[in-house]
């Protein structure tokens, strides 16, 4: 089986030669090719070269398009800071208040160079790996986008104290978001993974999820042209997972390493693919045998689950992670062997 | 239900208006002078101890707690009541986000809860170089510096604050508190950057600063 076969078989619950393994190695590609990060996160060819190196080195079952949320904020006018060994971050948000949104025209996904960077990276990667390794794009859910444009504090303030203002902001974000994400699918992304900041139990209450975040998700996801995987954003998700079931387009959920996978399975039902595994930050401090033992324990626990993928939770596997630790994930899946045969 | 329990319930429901109405009603009866010491402080302490320890509190709720706290502080200042009537002033202390870090929200909430407990806070803002933290601490006589960082790479810049404190012979005399999202996901990181302590939540920070301040005084007395 190649990686695409393995992922498709996982989606449909068919037997596998081994578990699919999908660590998030968007940033790591730059380490492998020695590419300066200001180039890596602006030049699609440089990014695609990094992902070719990721594929050659680690043979993961999914390749990630650029995971760089701050650049989406930059397309709206937020100012970025580039860091030597990490993804760019937002230095100054584009606007300060909800009133500023009245004048704000969202960037055009078909012409804005910062957004075309994502699309072109996907296109190059899909052309090279198309039938062998699926490409996944990662972009936060629509309700997280204003935080990248006006800063988390101003956005939280708006959602909490000015619900009508928050809705007006979302009316600008939603058409932009649908066009952007459908552009990713058209360029060759097989999935889009969506970190759920404004649905996370660390960020918002259940009430905010049910009355604000979920209705937006229902509306947006029903307009998308491809499958979506909900993502934990680097914090436990289980406590709100029941509020996110039955959404259109959703085929999978990436759980946090602290979440109980058996309970998550009960909440989402049998048809959704669950991703679980190691934390993207702490994997850097583990020994190879720690990684093997932890992966083995997870895979043993999920042995009977046909729709499970071993991965990493949180955003990118951090820069200083020893390559042996990443190799150890795949090796463990290989050593355990076939599933459901 | 006690006033503290009712206030916790309003904060749990992210109901800022309701919380303010409750506090105003209490203050009309008992006086704004006692609002911080009798109601706000014990409530924040309760939330910090019970709720935060279980990890069940959302950012939205901590934010509401901070807003309600700011509302009370502003009201008291506008009524020209001296906040130190209920609290002898503590500190001063210095806080800021480390060089290259721009995630202000956590640090600002830390500042609010410290002020509510009577601390005099010098907030240096975002992207603060190590030397500026230590210069400011020396200038104002702070025994605690609180440094915030959200991501791994910027958190590692805090090592420079540690070096700056040590190289000026201030080890122990100036205590280094560290915090922010990445410290909550990487437990070994506090030691790695040379922090003297951390707190997973802004509500628990005043307690941490009390402890670190004491440590600094003891260190100086012992020296
Ligand atoms: C919601 C979230 C997002 C949201 C919004 C983020 C934002 N602030 O703008 C979105 C989806 C947009 C996002 C984006 C990114 N994120 Co993010 N995100 C989170 C999450 C879930 C919460 C972070 C947050 O803002 N919390 C709210 C703030 C107020 O809380 P806080 O910083 O923890 O502060 C509290 C305490 O720590 C304490 N405190 C704060 N300062 C201090 C100081 C002292 C002295 C003390 C004692 C205490 C203290 O008090 C505060 C209030 O209680 C965390 C994971 C987690 N479990 O925390 C990841 C996390 C912070 N993100 C992470 C990353 C990497 C990113 C991105 C860089 C991803 C990317 N590749 O693009 C981007 C950066 C975008 C940017 N801003 O430039 C990583 C960072 C780890 C690392 N390896 O470096 C984390 C830790 C996820 C993980 N598990 O790995 N993210």
XYZ file of C-alpha atoms and ligand atoms in Angstrom:
655
model
C 0.000 0.000 0.000
C 1.219 3.526 -0.630
C 0.317 6.382 1.714
C -2.731 7.464 -0.277
C -4.076 3.871 -0.263
C -3.440 3.643 3.471
C -5.249 6.895 4.260
C -8.174 6.031 1.959
C -8.452 2.572 3.532
C -8.441 4.191 6.981
C -11.255 6.523 5.945
C -13.382 3.604 4.825
C -12.374 1.311 7.680
C -10.686 -1.279 5.390
C -7.744 -3.517 6.370
C -4.279 -1.921 6.404
C -0.739 -3.243 5.887
C 0.164 -1.021 8.857
C -1.208 1.986 10.686
C -0.993 5.285 8.867
C 1.466 7.661 10.557
C 1.043 11.411 10.165
C 3.294 13.647 12.295
C 3.007 17.364 11.489
C 6.325 18.210 9.799
C 5.606 21.468 8.027
C 8.379 23.446 9.771
C 10.748 20.481 9.940
C 11.200 20.514 6.159
C 13.168 23.755 6.477
C 15.501 22.146 8.968
C 16.094 19.246 6.566
C 16.905 21.509 3.598
C 18.639 24.233 5.637
C 16.280 26.796 4.154
C 16.081 30.194 5.930
C 12.566 30.544 7.331
C 11.766 33.909 5.764
C 12.293 32.176 2.394
C 10.561 28.943 3.395
C 7.381 30.778 4.390
C 7.216 33.009 1.298
C 8.599 30.905 -1.584
C 6.382 27.938 -2.568
C 9.235 26.142 -4.377
C 11.429 26.337 -1.254
C 8.551 25.005 0.825
C 7.849 22.156 -1.593
C 11.553 21.183 -1.555
C 11.365 20.972 2.240
C 8.378 18.654 2.030
C 10.137 16.437 -0.540
C 12.935 16.108 2.002
C 10.374 15.257 4.699
C 8.936 12.531 2.505
C 12.360 11.082 1.620
C 13.583 11.159 5.211
C 10.548 10.033 7.190
C 8.018 8.550 4.684
C 4.992 9.999 6.550
C 1.518 9.100 5.225
C 0.400 12.725 4.975
C 2.396 15.776 3.856
C 1.479 19.163 5.270
C 1.072 22.339 3.291
C 2.510 25.413 5.081
C 1.241 25.615 8.662
C 1.686 29.330 9.206
C -1.442 30.925 10.640
C 0.146 34.312 11.167
C 0.559 34.716 7.389
C -3.233 34.657 7.048
C -3.354 37.601 9.457
C -0.621 39.250 7.392
C -2.822 39.047 4.276
C -5.309 41.233 6.182
C -2.537 43.676 7.078
C -1.131 42.305 10.354
C 2.605 42.794 10.696
C 4.775 39.679 10.992
C 7.944 38.881 12.854
C 10.185 36.194 11.349
C 12.019 33.933 13.773
C 15.149 31.859 12.982
C 13.883 28.461 14.080
C 10.109 28.860 14.217
C 7.123 29.891 12.137
C 6.429 33.610 11.729
C 4.323 35.261 14.408
C 2.115 38.310 14.487
C 3.918 41.388 15.783
C 1.067 43.880 15.352
C -2.538 43.095 14.416
C -4.006 44.853 11.358
C -6.879 46.523 13.220
C -7.740 47.273 16.830
C -11.510 47.466 17.133
C -14.685 46.010 15.727
C -15.460 49.395 14.072
C -12.230 49.110 12.069
C -13.735 46.049 10.373
C -16.293 48.273 8.618
C -13.512 49.703 6.466
C -11.587 46.480 6.109
C -11.756 44.655 2.784
C -10.671 41.024 3.211
C -7.796 40.012 0.922
C -8.673 38.252 -2.339
C -7.591 34.585 -2.158
C -7.177 34.557 -5.952
C -4.721 37.458 -6.131
C -3.154 38.166 -2.722
C 0.474 36.939 -2.888
C 0.557 35.875 0.799
C -2.486 33.651 0.257
C -1.362 32.424 -3.160
C 1.799 31.221 -1.412
C -0.305 28.539 0.308
C -2.158 27.579 -2.843
C 0.982 27.417 -4.973
C 2.793 25.324 -2.338
C -0.111 22.866 -2.395
C -0.111 22.792 -6.202
C 3.625 22.036 -6.388
C 3.379 19.370 -3.709
C 0.314 17.766 -5.279
C 2.027 17.664 -8.677
C 4.993 15.844 -7.170
C 3.292 13.469 -4.723
C -0.322 13.378 -5.891
C -1.189 9.702 -6.075
C 1.321 8.539 -3.526
C 1.013 10.853 -0.509
C -2.054 12.972 0.296
C -1.501 16.669 1.007
C -3.238 18.294 3.967
C -3.624 22.020 4.495
C -4.001 23.365 8.050
C -6.010 26.519 8.712
C -7.819 27.566 11.924
C -11.635 27.494 11.926
C -13.424 30.629 10.667
C -14.114 31.917 14.197
C -10.340 32.046 14.841
C -9.516 34.213 11.827
C -10.509 37.582 13.396
C -8.043 36.866 16.234
C -5.261 36.892 13.654
C -6.486 40.237 12.297
C -7.319 42.177 15.480
C -5.464 40.179 18.157
C -6.951 37.569 20.457
C -7.870 40.043 23.197
C -9.909 42.414 21.013
C -11.622 39.457 19.349
C -12.485 37.777 22.644
C -13.775 41.082 23.936
C -16.002 41.386 20.853
C -17.375 37.849 21.079
C -18.084 38.228 24.800
C -19.459 41.757 24.978
C -20.609 42.675 21.472
C -22.263 39.627 19.871
C -23.818 41.718 17.081
C -20.400 43.169 16.223
C -18.921 39.673 16.240
C -21.565 38.513 13.755
C -20.797 41.446 11.451
C -17.115 40.538 11.516
C -17.971 36.930 10.664
C -20.111 38.044 7.722
C -16.899 39.456 6.219
C -14.789 36.459 7.154
C -17.099 33.663 5.978
C -17.163 34.293 2.186
C -13.417 34.961 2.294
C -12.827 31.718 4.167
C -14.968 29.576 1.870
C -13.212 30.922 -1.235
C -9.779 30.463 0.361
C -10.341 26.887 1.480
C -12.026 25.805 -1.747
C -8.961 27.194 -3.510
C -6.818 24.807 -1.412
C -8.951 21.862 -2.489
C -8.814 22.941 -6.132
C -5.014 23.169 -5.918
C -4.804 19.552 -4.768
C -5.257 19.416 -0.975
C -6.875 16.090 -0.073
C -7.957 17.362 3.363
C -8.069 20.541 5.311
C -7.305 20.230 9.032
C -8.878 22.955 11.168
C -7.527 23.821 14.614
C -10.492 24.818 16.747
C -9.303 27.674 18.985
C -12.759 29.145 19.480
C -14.188 25.719 20.208
C -11.416 24.632 22.577
C -12.232 23.942 26.238
C -9.177 26.030 27.171
C -10.480 29.072 25.311
C -14.284 29.309 25.327
C -17.285 28.077 27.280
C -19.685 25.422 25.985
C -22.249 28.139 25.558
C -20.015 30.103 23.161
C -19.370 26.947 21.145
C -23.082 26.143 20.790
C -24.351 29.640 20.122
C -21.471 31.154 18.151
C -18.770 28.804 16.847
C -20.884 25.807 15.871
C -23.495 27.672 13.780
C -20.664 29.294 11.811
C -19.015 25.920 11.285
C -22.294 24.407 10.075
C -22.682 27.168 7.548
C -19.085 27.230 6.300
C -18.397 23.508 6.167
C -21.506 22.859 4.089
C -20.034 25.102 1.372
C -16.652 23.380 1.155
C -15.614 21.134 -1.732
C -13.593 18.625 0.244
C -13.191 16.752 3.531
C -12.301 18.438 6.813
C -10.481 17.166 9.892
C -11.073 19.039 13.146
C -7.913 19.700 15.137
C -7.236 20.215 18.873
C -5.114 23.421 18.487
C -2.654 22.029 21.049
C -5.011 21.674 24.004
C -7.411 18.915 25.178
C -10.569 18.842 23.043
C -12.626 16.000 24.500
C -14.728 18.142 26.866
C -16.247 19.967 23.870
C -16.161 17.165 21.306
C -19.862 16.373 21.739
C -20.648 19.920 20.588
C -18.778 19.314 17.331
C -20.300 16.047 16.123
C -22.401 15.751 12.967
C -20.860 18.749 11.202
C -20.933 18.680 7.385
C -17.708 17.657 5.566
C -15.984 16.435 8.744
C -14.292 13.031 8.287
C -11.823 13.085 11.170
C -10.707 14.609 14.456
C -7.133 15.108 15.670
C -7.209 14.685 19.448
C -4.773 16.107 21.991
C -2.263 13.722 23.542
C -3.972 14.244 26.922
C -7.395 13.217 25.586
C -8.770 9.728 26.233
C -9.043 8.201 22.758
C -11.526 5.500 23.760
C -13.893 8.138 25.096
C -13.373 10.274 22.014
C -14.368 7.273 19.875
C -17.596 6.892 21.850
C -18.416 10.566 21.298
C -17.728 10.722 17.538
C -19.140 7.300 16.637
C -17.576 4.615 14.431
C -17.277 6.427 11.089
C -15.006 9.334 11.958
C -11.232 8.877 11.719
C -9.429 9.604 14.989
C -5.868 10.887 15.029
C -3.880 10.663 18.242
C -0.303 10.469 19.359
C 2.525 12.483 20.831
C 2.642 16.171 21.693
C 4.474 18.259 19.086
C 6.538 20.092 21.729
C 7.430 17.387 24.234
C 8.430 14.885 21.525
C 11.617 16.949 21.261
C 12.615 16.052 24.818
C 11.791 12.339 24.664
C 14.276 9.530 24.080
C 13.785 7.167 21.144
C 12.611 4.433 23.475
C 10.155 6.850 25.159
C 8.706 7.559 21.716
C 8.527 3.864 20.820
C 6.917 2.912 24.118
C 4.339 5.668 23.974
C 3.447 4.937 20.328
C 3.231 1.223 21.030
C 0.912 1.832 23.980
C -1.357 4.025 21.854
C -1.398 1.590 18.937
C -2.110 -1.364 21.222
C -4.949 0.517 22.859
C -6.427 1.350 19.418
C -5.745 -2.132 17.968
C -9.413 -2.870 17.280
C -10.133 0.578 15.868
C -10.112 0.505 12.048
C -10.216 4.281 11.736
C -7.194 5.465 13.686
C -4.061 7.335 12.560
C -0.936 7.798 14.680
C 0.136 11.423 14.606
C 1.224 14.384 16.668
C -1.055 16.755 18.538
C -0.661 20.529 18.601
C 0.822 22.459 15.690
C 4.268 21.643 14.270
C 6.773 19.127 15.622
C 9.255 21.590 17.080
C 12.509 22.425 15.333
C 14.961 20.845 17.794
C 13.295 17.405 17.745
C 15.921 14.721 17.009
C 15.121 13.004 13.666
C 15.418 9.602 15.374
C 12.319 10.448 17.430
C 10.295 11.012 14.279
C 11.669 7.832 12.676
C 10.649 5.940 15.812
C 6.958 6.673 15.186
C 6.917 4.971 11.793
C 9.169 2.135 12.968
C 6.767 1.340 15.796
C 3.779 1.257 13.441
C 5.755 -1.022 11.087
C 6.782 -3.344 13.875
C 3.173 -3.813 14.938
C 2.174 -4.475 11.341
C -1.201 -5.043 9.736
C -4.562 -3.896 11.026
C -7.910 -5.656 10.583
C -6.569 -8.353 8.265
C -25.305 31.028 48.424
C -22.548 33.323 49.696
C -21.626 36.427 47.718
C -18.383 34.691 46.687
C -20.264 31.670 45.363
C -22.704 33.871 43.460
C -19.822 35.813 41.927
C -18.057 32.615 40.878
C -21.279 31.477 39.214
C -21.546 34.735 37.229
C -17.919 34.402 36.119
C -18.455 30.756 35.213
C -21.306 31.825 32.948
C -19.087 34.579 31.493
C -21.662 37.160 32.709
C -19.708 40.393 33.320
C -22.791 42.578 33.705
C -24.383 40.222 36.203
C -21.125 40.086 38.187
C -20.917 43.882 38.306
C -24.542 44.215 39.376
C -23.937 41.741 42.178
C -20.844 43.591 43.380
C -22.549 46.980 43.210
C -25.473 45.699 45.279
C -23.079 44.327 47.886
C -21.038 47.557 47.963
C -24.129 49.732 48.366
C -24.870 47.839 51.535
C -21.367 47.275 52.924
C -19.261 49.999 51.273
C -16.866 49.978 48.320
C -13.908 50.168 50.732
C -14.375 46.528 51.707
C -15.274 45.206 48.255
C -11.783 44.071 47.333
C -10.753 42.559 50.647
C -14.092 40.964 51.557
C -15.427 39.853 48.188
C -13.092 40.086 45.235
C -9.885 38.720 46.748
C -11.450 35.683 48.424
C -13.380 34.929 45.235
C -10.320 35.137 43.010
C -8.453 32.986 45.496
C -11.227 30.386 45.475
C -11.333 30.332 41.690
C -7.549 30.076 41.525
C -7.375 27.208 43.990
C -10.353 25.076 43.089
C -11.167 25.760 39.527
C -7.806 26.409 37.928
C -6.190 23.459 39.667
C -8.691 21.174 37.957
C -7.854 22.800 34.601
C -11.549 23.322 33.930
C -11.458 27.071 33.429
C -11.600 28.607 29.981
C -9.741 31.678 28.797
C -13.133 33.384 28.368
C -13.883 32.905 32.068
C -10.445 34.054 33.270
C -10.888 37.052 30.985
C -14.270 37.849 32.532
C -12.706 37.553 35.991
C -10.004 40.013 34.880
C -12.568 42.423 33.421
C -14.715 42.337 36.560
C -11.567 42.949 38.597
C -10.619 45.915 36.387
C -14.181 47.261 36.678
C -13.924 47.153 40.470
C -10.454 48.739 40.520
C -11.602 51.527 38.184
C -14.719 52.193 40.233
C -12.714 52.406 43.425
C -10.170 54.750 41.852
C -12.939 56.982 40.416
C -14.497 57.209 43.887
C -11.092 58.346 45.131
C -10.981 55.519 47.610
C -7.364 54.595 48.231
C -7.050 50.899 47.234
C -4.338 50.524 49.863
C -7.002 51.014 52.548
C -7.860 47.379 52.124
C -4.398 46.339 50.980
C -1.012 47.579 52.072
C 0.868 48.106 48.792
C 3.195 45.290 47.753
C 6.113 45.246 45.381
C 7.025 46.843 43.127
C 7.371 44.157 40.485
C 8.204 44.185 36.785
C 6.378 42.186 34.094
C 6.605 41.946 30.305
C 6.727 39.658 27.292
C 10.204 38.474 26.396
C 12.082 39.713 23.326
C 10.328 38.625 20.079
C 7.104 37.673 21.911
C 3.951 39.645 21.137
C 1.194 37.728 22.941
C 0.019 40.429 25.309
C -3.213 38.944 26.609
C -1.820 36.536 29.228
C 0.591 39.126 30.581
C -2.093 41.793 30.816
C -4.344 39.511 32.839
C -1.398 38.699 35.104
C -0.995 42.468 35.678
C -4.661 42.901 36.524
C -4.748 40.172 39.181
C -1.484 41.403 40.702
C -2.852 44.958 40.965
C -6.046 43.661 42.567
C -3.895 42.147 45.324
C -2.189 45.474 45.908
C 1.009 44.900 43.910
C 2.586 47.912 42.232
C 3.169 46.621 38.720
C 5.543 48.032 36.106
C 4.333 46.510 32.848
C 6.996 46.866 30.147
C 4.772 45.529 27.325
C 5.777 43.232 24.449
C 9.185 42.359 22.995
C 11.272 43.361 26.025
C 15.054 42.669 25.927
C 16.636 40.946 28.950
C 18.713 43.986 29.932
C 15.617 46.222 30.027
C 13.864 43.848 32.460
C 16.814 43.898 34.860
C 17.536 47.630 34.464
C 13.909 48.417 35.320
C 13.884 46.045 38.288
C 16.986 47.759 39.698
C 15.612 51.221 38.977
C 12.343 50.647 40.860
C 13.642 48.175 43.454
C 11.672 45.130 42.252
C 12.430 41.743 43.769
C 10.390 39.806 41.197
C 10.456 39.936 37.391
C 7.587 38.128 35.628
C 8.293 37.153 32.038
C 5.649 35.857 29.643
C 6.095 33.881 26.396
C 3.601 31.936 24.294
C 5.777 29.851 22.011
C 8.838 27.670 22.523
C 11.302 29.746 20.538
C 10.545 32.991 22.326
C 10.415 31.224 25.715
C 14.035 30.189 25.195
C 14.963 33.895 25.012
C 14.129 34.061 28.745
C 17.496 32.360 29.364
C 19.022 35.774 28.653
C 17.100 37.299 31.586
C 18.473 34.534 33.810
C 22.013 35.265 32.580
C 21.536 38.991 33.064
C 20.344 38.487 36.665
C 23.206 36.111 37.452
C 25.959 38.084 35.746
C 25.045 41.198 37.729
C 25.288 39.235 40.980
C 21.537 39.453 41.616
C 20.843 35.702 41.837
C 18.159 35.089 44.443
C 17.812 38.799 45.172
C 15.789 39.194 41.959
C 13.461 36.239 41.453
C 12.420 35.216 37.939
C 8.792 34.157 37.412
C 8.007 32.693 33.991
C 4.728 31.754 32.325
C 2.563 31.599 29.212
C 0.947 28.882 27.129
C 4.086 26.981 26.178
C 5.080 26.519 29.849
C 1.780 24.756 30.398
C 2.509 22.225 27.641
C 6.259 21.711 28.322
C 6.756 21.072 32.039
C 10.594 20.936 31.872
C 10.815 24.348 30.270
C 10.734 26.374 33.520
C 14.009 24.798 34.624
C 15.501 24.986 31.155
C 15.121 28.772 30.946
C 16.205 29.249 34.574
C 12.841 30.275 36.014
C 12.382 30.386 39.804
C 8.678 29.553 39.513
C 5.616 29.523 37.292
C 1.814 29.490 37.434
C -0.474 27.937 34.852
C -3.068 30.640 35.253
C -3.064 34.377 35.865
C -5.269 33.923 38.938
C -2.533 31.916 40.620
C 0.169 34.504 39.925
C -0.290 36.735 43.029
C 0.355 33.687 45.207
C 3.491 32.846 43.252
C 4.749 36.431 43.538
C 4.139 36.400 47.326
C 6.285 33.291 47.576
C 9.055 34.605 45.319
C 9.136 37.957 47.129
C 9.582 36.119 50.428
C 12.354 34.009 48.932
C 14.156 37.150 47.805
C 13.898 38.748 51.255
C 15.109 35.563 52.932
C 17.988 35.268 50.501
C 19.081 38.829 51.241
C 18.736 38.370 54.987
C 20.789 35.180 54.811
C 23.474 36.718 52.610
C -5.790 29.408 21.045
C -4.421 29.132 20.492
C -4.123 29.667 19.254
C -5.088 30.595 18.503
C -4.996 32.019 19.032
C -3.627 32.354 19.559
C -3.352 33.810 19.941
N -3.090 34.090 21.208
O -3.349 34.662 19.128
C -4.586 30.434 17.044
C -5.311 29.277 16.403
C -4.714 31.647 16.156
C -3.109 30.045 17.322
C -2.080 30.322 16.464
C -0.761 29.883 16.685
N -0.327 29.062 17.659
Co -1.405 28.587 19.147
N -2.308 28.024 20.634
C -3.482 28.316 21.195
C -3.683 27.671 22.588
C -4.724 26.569 22.535
C -4.024 28.727 23.641
C -3.079 29.925 23.623
C -3.645 31.195 24.191
O -3.687 32.222 23.528
N -4.121 31.140 25.428
C -4.639 32.296 26.112
C -3.520 33.021 26.840
C -4.021 34.274 27.473
O -3.092 32.118 27.809
P -1.574 31.937 28.220
O -0.669 32.563 27.240
O -1.345 30.510 28.566
O -1.499 32.802 29.555
C -2.051 32.349 30.765
C -1.058 31.611 31.663
O -0.103 30.916 30.918
C -0.533 32.660 32.582
N 0.628 33.453 32.189
C 0.838 34.153 31.051
N 1.958 34.857 31.121
C 2.504 34.635 32.324
C 3.661 35.128 32.911
C 4.013 34.715 34.194
C 5.241 35.249 34.818
C 3.201 33.773 34.880
C 3.622 33.292 36.220
C 2.031 33.280 34.294
C 1.681 33.716 33.025
O -1.629 33.543 32.731
C -2.406 33.625 31.527
C -3.877 33.761 31.837
O -4.392 32.734 32.624
C -2.243 27.095 22.902
C -2.184 25.759 23.598
C -2.458 25.809 25.074
N -2.864 24.701 25.582
O -2.301 26.802 25.748
C -1.601 27.034 21.510
C -0.108 27.298 21.382
C 0.282 28.487 22.230
N 0.087 27.683 19.931
C 1.185 27.303 19.483
C 1.646 27.680 18.179
C 2.948 27.058 17.704
C 0.917 28.572 17.372
C 1.347 29.102 15.980
C 2.786 29.591 15.921
C 1.052 27.977 14.965
C 1.527 28.255 13.553
N 2.400 27.391 13.064
O 1.129 29.182 12.926
C 0.339 30.263 15.742
C 0.880 31.666 16.092
C -0.035 32.735 15.574
C 0.321 34.104 16.087
N -0.402 34.607 17.084
O 1.223 34.719 15.590
C 1.946 26.414 20.443
C 3.246 27.011 20.971
C 4.199 25.920 21.377
C 5.476 25.909 20.652
N 5.916 24.743 20.309
O 6.082 26.889 20.401
C 0.871 26.083 21.555
C 1.415 25.957 22.989
C 0.208 24.760 21.135
C 1.039 23.530 21.470
N 0.555 22.623 22.280
O 2.106 23.326 20.997
N -2.968 29.472 18.506
